[in-house]
CSV table of C-alpha atoms and ligand atoms in Angstrom, one decimal:
chain,number,residue,atom,x,y,z
A,1,MET,CA,-27.3,11.9,-10.0
A,2,THR,CA,-25.6,9.7,-12.5
A,3,ASP,CA,-22.6,7.5,-11.6
A,4,ALA,CA,-20.3,10.0,-13.3
A,5,GLU,CA,-21.7,12.8,-11.1
A,6,HIS,CA,-21.4,10.7,-8.0
A,7,LYS,CA,-17.8,9.9,-8.9
A,8,ILE,CA,-16.9,13.6,-9.3
A,9,ARG,CA,-18.5,14.3,-5.9
A,10,LEU,CA,-16.5,11.4,-4.4
A,11,LEU,CA,-13.2,12.7,-5.9
A,12,MET,CA,-13.9,16.2,-4.5
A,13,GLU,CA,-14.6,14.7,-1.1
A,14,LEU,CA,-11.3,12.6,-1.2
A,15,ARG,CA,-9.4,15.8,-2.0
A,16,SER,CA,-11.0,17.6,0.9
A,17,GLN,CA,-10.1,14.7,3.2
A,18,GLY,CA,-6.4,15.3,2.3
A,19,ILE,CA,-5.8,12.9,-0.6
A,20,THR,CA,-3.4,14.8,-2.9
A,21,ASP,CA,-1.6,12.2,-5.0
A,22,THR,CA,-3.1,12.8,-8.5
A,23,ARG,CA,-2.1,9.3,-9.7
A,24,VAL,CA,-4.2,7.8,-6.9
A,25,LEU,CA,-7.2,10.1,-7.6
A,26,ALA,CA,-6.9,9.3,-11.3
A,27,ALA,CA,-6.9,5.6,-10.6
A,28,ILE,CA,-10.1,6.0,-8.5
A,29,GLU,CA,-11.6,7.9,-11.4
A,30,ARG,CA,-10.7,5.2,-13.9
A,31,ILE,CA,-11.7,2.0,-12.0
A,32,PRO,CA,-15.5,1.4,-12.0
A,33,ARG,CA,-16.3,0.7,-8.4
A,34,GLU,CA,-19.9,-0.3,-9.3
A,35,LEU,CA,-18.6,-3.5,-10.9
A,36,PHE,CA,-17.0,-4.6,-7.6
A,37,VAL,CA,-20.1,-4.2,-5.4
A,38,PRO,CA,-23.2,-6.5,-5.3
A,39,GLU,CA,-26.2,-5.6,-7.4
A,40,LEU,CA,-28.1,-4.4,-4.3
A,41,PHE,CA,-25.5,-1.8,-3.5
A,42,LYS,CA,-24.7,-0.4,-6.9
A,43,PRO,CA,-26.6,2.8,-6.3
A,44,GLN,CA,-24.2,3.5,-3.4
A,45,ALA,CA,-21.0,2.5,-5.3
A,46,TYR,CA,-19.7,6.1,-5.3
A,47,GLU,CA,-20.6,6.9,-1.7
A,48,ASN,CA,-17.6,7.2,0.6
A,49,ILE,CA,-18.5,4.2,2.6
A,50,ALA,CA,-17.5,0.5,3.0
A,51,LEU,CA,-20.1,-1.9,1.5
A,52,PRO,CA,-20.8,-5.6,2.1
A,53,ILE,CA,-19.5,-8.1,-0.5
A,54,ALA,CA,-19.9,-11.9,-0.7
A,55,SER,CA,-18.6,-14.3,2.0
A,56,GLY,CA,-19.4,-11.8,4.7
A,57,GLN,CA,-16.6,-9.5,3.7
A,58,THR,CA,-16.5,-5.8,2.8
A,59,ILE,CA,-15.1,-3.6,0.1
A,60,SER,CA,-13.2,-0.8,1.9
A,61,GLN,CA,-14.3,2.8,2.1
A,62,PRO,CA,-12.9,4.8,-0.9
A,63,TYR,CA,-11.1,7.2,1.5
A,64,ILE,CA,-9.3,4.3,3.1
A,65,VAL,CA,-8.4,2.7,-0.3
A,66,ALA,CA,-7.0,6.1,-1.4
A,67,LEU,CA,-5.1,6.7,1.9
A,68,MET,CA,-3.5,3.3,2.0
A,69,THR,CA,-2.6,3.5,-1.7
A,70,GLU,CA,-1.1,6.9,-1.3
A,71,ALA,CA,0.8,5.7,1.7
A,72,LEU,CA,2.4,3.0,-0.4
A,73,GLU,CA,4.3,5.6,-2.4
A,74,LEU,CA,4.0,3.8,-5.7
A,75,ARG,CA,6.2,6.2,-7.6
A,76,GLU,CA,8.4,3.6,-9.3
A,77,ARG,CA,7.1,0.7,-11.2
A,78,VAL,CA,7.2,-1.7,-8.3
A,79,LYS,CA,6.0,-5.2,-7.4
A,80,VAL,CA,3.2,-5.2,-4.9
A,81,LEU,CA,1.7,-7.9,-2.7
A,82,GLU,CA,-1.9,-7.5,-1.4
A,83,ILE,CA,-3.3,-9.6,1.3
A,84,GLY,CA,-7.1,-9.7,1.2
A,85,THR,CA,-8.3,-9.6,-2.5
A,86,GLY,CA,-12.0,-9.3,-1.4
A,87,SER,CA,-13.9,-7.8,-4.4
A,88,GLY,CA,-10.6,-7.1,-6.2
A,89,TYR,CA,-11.2,-3.3,-6.2
A,90,GLN,CA,-8.0,-2.4,-4.3
A,91,ALA,CA,-6.0,-4.7,-6.6
A,92,ALA,CA,-7.5,-3.0,-9.6
A,93,ILE,CA,-6.5,0.4,-8.3
A,94,LEU,CA,-3.0,-0.9,-7.6
A,95,SER,CA,-2.7,-2.5,-11.1
A,96,GLY,CA,-2.5,0.9,-12.8
A,97,LEU,CA,0.2,2.2,-10.4
A,98,ALA,CA,2.5,-0.8,-10.1
A,99,ARG,CA,4.3,-3.1,-12.5
A,100,ARG,CA,2.8,-6.2,-11.1
A,101,VAL,CA,0.3,-7.0,-8.3
A,102,TYR,CA,0.1,-10.3,-6.4
A,103,THR,CA,-3.1,-10.7,-4.4
A,104,ILE,CA,-4.1,-13.4,-2.0
A,105,ASP,CA,-7.5,-14.2,-0.4
A,106,ARG,CA,-8.6,-17.2,1.8
A,107,HIS,CA,-12.0,-17.3,0.0
A,108,ARG,CA,-11.8,-19.1,-3.3
A,109,THR,CA,-15.2,-17.7,-4.5
A,110,LEU,CA,-14.0,-14.1,-4.0
A,111,VAL,CA,-10.8,-14.8,-5.9
A,112,ARG,CA,-12.7,-16.3,-8.8
A,113,GLU,CA,-15.1,-13.3,-9.0
A,114,ALA,CA,-12.2,-10.9,-8.8
A,115,GLU,CA,-10.4,-12.7,-11.6
A,116,ASN,CA,-13.5,-12.4,-13.8
A,117,LEU,CA,-13.6,-8.6,-13.2
A,118,PHE,CA,-9.8,-8.2,-14.0
A,119,ALA,CA,-10.5,-10.0,-17.3
A,120,GLU,CA,-13.5,-7.9,-18.0
A,121,LEU,CA,-11.5,-4.7,-17.4
A,122,ARG,CA,-8.5,-6.1,-19.4
A,123,ILE,CA,-6.3,-5.9,-16.3
A,124,THR,CA,-3.4,-8.3,-17.1
A,125,ASN,CA,-0.8,-7.6,-14.4
A,126,VAL,CA,-2.6,-9.0,-11.4
A,127,THR,CA,-1.8,-12.5,-10.2
A,128,THR,CA,-4.2,-14.2,-7.7
A,129,ARG,CA,-3.8,-17.0,-5.2
A,130,VAL,CA,-6.1,-18.7,-2.7
A,131,GLY,CA,-4.3,-19.1,0.6
A,132,ASP,CA,-3.4,-17.8,4.0
A,133,GLY,CA,-2.0,-14.3,3.3
A,134,ALA,CA,-0.3,-14.2,6.7
A,135,LYS,CA,2.3,-16.4,5.2
A,136,GLY,CA,2.9,-14.0,2.3
A,137,TRP,CA,4.0,-15.4,-1.1
A,138,PRO,CA,7.5,-16.8,-0.6
A,139,GLU,CA,8.0,-17.9,-4.2
A,140,GLN,CA,7.6,-14.2,-5.4
A,141,ALA,CA,9.3,-12.5,-2.6
A,142,PRO,CA,10.8,-10.0,-2.0
A,143,PHE,CA,8.2,-7.3,-2.6
A,144,SER,CA,8.9,-3.5,-2.7
A,145,ARG,CA,5.4,-2.9,-1.3
A,146,ILE,CA,3.0,-5.0,0.7
A,147,ILE,CA,-0.6,-3.9,1.6
A,148,VAL,CA,-2.8,-5.8,4.0
A,149,THR,CA,-6.6,-5.1,3.8
A,150,ALA,CA,-7.7,-7.1,6.8
A,151,ALA,CA,-6.8,-6.3,10.4
A,152,ALA,CA,-4.3,-8.4,12.3
A,153,PRO,CA,-3.7,-8.4,16.0
A,154,ARG,CA,0.0,-8.0,15.2
A,155,VAL,CA,2.1,-7.7,12.1
A,156,PRO,CA,2.7,-11.2,10.6
A,157,GLU,CA,6.5,-11.9,10.7
A,158,ALA,CA,6.4,-13.5,7.2
A,159,LEU,CA,5.3,-10.3,5.6
A,160,VAL,CA,8.1,-8.3,7.2
A,161,ASP,CA,10.5,-11.0,6.1
A,162,GLN,CA,9.3,-10.7,2.5
A,163,LEU,CA,9.7,-6.9,2.3
A,164,ALA,CA,12.5,-5.7,0.0
A,165,PRO,CA,15.2,-3.2,1.2
A,166,ASP,CA,13.6,0.3,1.4
A,167,GLY,CA,10.2,-1.5,1.1
A,168,ILE,CA,6.9,-0.3,2.6
A,169,LEU,CA,4.3,-2.4,4.4
A,170,ILE,CA,0.8,-0.9,5.0
A,171,ILE,CA,-1.2,-2.8,7.5
A,172,PRO,CA,-4.2,-2.2,9.8
A,173,VAL,CA,-3.4,-3.6,13.3
A,174,GLY,CA,-5.8,-4.3,16.1
A,175,ARG,CA,-8.5,-6.7,17.2
A,176,GLU,CA,-12.0,-7.1,15.6
A,177,GLY,CA,-14.4,-4.5,17.0
A,178,GLU,CA,-11.7,-2.7,18.9
A,179,ASP,CA,-9.5,0.2,18.0
A,180,GLN,CA,-7.4,-0.5,14.9
A,181,GLU,CA,-4.8,1.6,13.3
A,182,VAL,CA,-3.2,1.6,9.9
A,183,LEU,CA,0.6,1.4,10.3
A,184,ARG,CA,3.3,2.2,7.7
A,185,ILE,CA,6.4,0.1,8.3
A,186,ARG,CA,9.6,0.8,6.3
A,187,ARG,CA,12.6,-1.5,6.0
A,188,ARG,CA,15.8,0.5,6.4
A,189,ASP,CA,19.4,-0.6,6.3
A,190,ASP,CA,19.6,-0.5,10.0
A,191,GLY,CA,16.1,-1.9,10.9
A,192,PHE,CA,12.5,-0.8,10.7
A,193,THR,CA,10.5,2.4,11.2
A,194,GLU,CA,6.9,2.5,12.1
A,195,GLU,CA,4.3,5.3,11.7
A,196,ARG,CA,0.7,5.3,12.8
A,197,LEU,CA,-1.5,6.7,9.9
A,198,THR,CA,-5.2,6.6,10.8
A,199,PRO,CA,-7.8,4.8,13.0
A,200,VAL,CA,-9.8,2.3,11.0
A,201,ARG,CA,-12.3,-0.6,11.3
A,202,PHE,CA,-11.4,-3.6,9.1
A,203,VAL,CA,-12.6,-7.2,9.0
A,204,PRO,CA,-10.1,-9.6,10.7
A,205,LEU,CA,-7.2,-11.4,9.1
A,206,LEU,CA,-8.2,-15.0,9.8
A,207,PRO,CA,-5.9,-18.1,9.7
A,208,GLY,CA,-6.0,-20.7,7.0
A,209,VAL,CA,-8.2,-21.1,3.8
A,210,ALA,CA,-12.0,-20.7,4.1
A,211,GLU,CA,-14.5,-23.3,3.1
A,212,GLY,CA,-16.3,-21.3,0.4
B,326,SAH,N1,-9.2,-5.3,-0.6
B,326,SAH,C1,-10.5,-5.8,-0.7
B,326,SAH,C2,-11.2,-5.7,0.7
B,326,SAH,C3,-10.8,-6.8,1.5
B,326,SAH,S1,-11.9,-7.3,2.9
B,326,SAH,C4,-11.3,-5.0,-1.7
B,326,SAH,O1,-10.8,-4.1,-2.3
B,326,SAH,O2,-12.5,-5.3,-1.9
B,326,SAH,C5,-10.7,-8.4,3.6
B,326,SAH,C6,-10.4,-9.6,2.9
B,326,SAH,O3,-9.3,-10.3,3.6
B,326,SAH,C7,-11.6,-10.6,2.9
B,326,SAH,O4,-11.9,-10.9,1.5
B,326,SAH,C8,-11.0,-11.8,3.6
B,326,SAH,O5,-11.4,-13.1,3.0
B,326,SAH,C9,-9.5,-11.7,3.4
B,326,SAH,N2,-8.7,-12.3,4.4
B,326,SAH,C10,-8.9,-12.4,5.8
B,326,SAH,N3,-7.9,-13.1,6.3
B,326,SAH,C11,-7.1,-13.5,5.3
B,326,SAH,C12,-5.9,-14.3,5.2
B,326,SAH,N4,-5.3,-14.8,6.3
B,326,SAH,N5,-5.3,-14.5,4.0
B,326,SAH,C13,-5.9,-14.0,2.9
B,326,SAH,N6,-7.0,-13.3,2.9
B,326,SAH,C14,-7.6,-13.0,4.1
């Protein structure tokens, strides 16, 4: 099968798994996932699985990318913060559905490689930073939407603080190797609501900036 055929099969699978937002499906169709995976794994780029990337990290399973993107409810042209740039794939998906994407990773090499791919794909509305994403991005806050693509033992307070009124935060919560769940947290006038969306397995959100 060609990449195009694999992609059609993947999109059908995502639909059958319950992804209905056509804008999300169109974004997955548009962004070439094969550019975001290492050479060795390119033949599997359109399989519905997570794959290893540099620095011991992973690019998430397409189903989880689709589910978390759909859960962000990117109907307006909003400002989004992503914690965990990784390969840059999730940020590239968000770039077509949001006005501006701010993305942070603690690995400088991953951020550099992602920046190169954004340039290659002529994606101009993504801004990157090397840093500890648990602290958010105070200079750019508040954000209408925040997505965390690494699992935290609990929700970092700084991220909740940087959420705009009616904002949505999507975050996997749980310890490494144990049960984790994606939560959707909404900021309301009178506080916060929390929904549990799906069980997942993510790499951990680690403190501070990494060496490489
Ligand atoms: N969204 C990525 C996948 C991310 S994997 C993609 O589409 O490919 C999780 C990423 O979170 C890793 O790259 C890891 O370096 C990063 N990470 C872990 N803890 C972090 C922290 N405190 N701040 C910023 N990034 C962090």
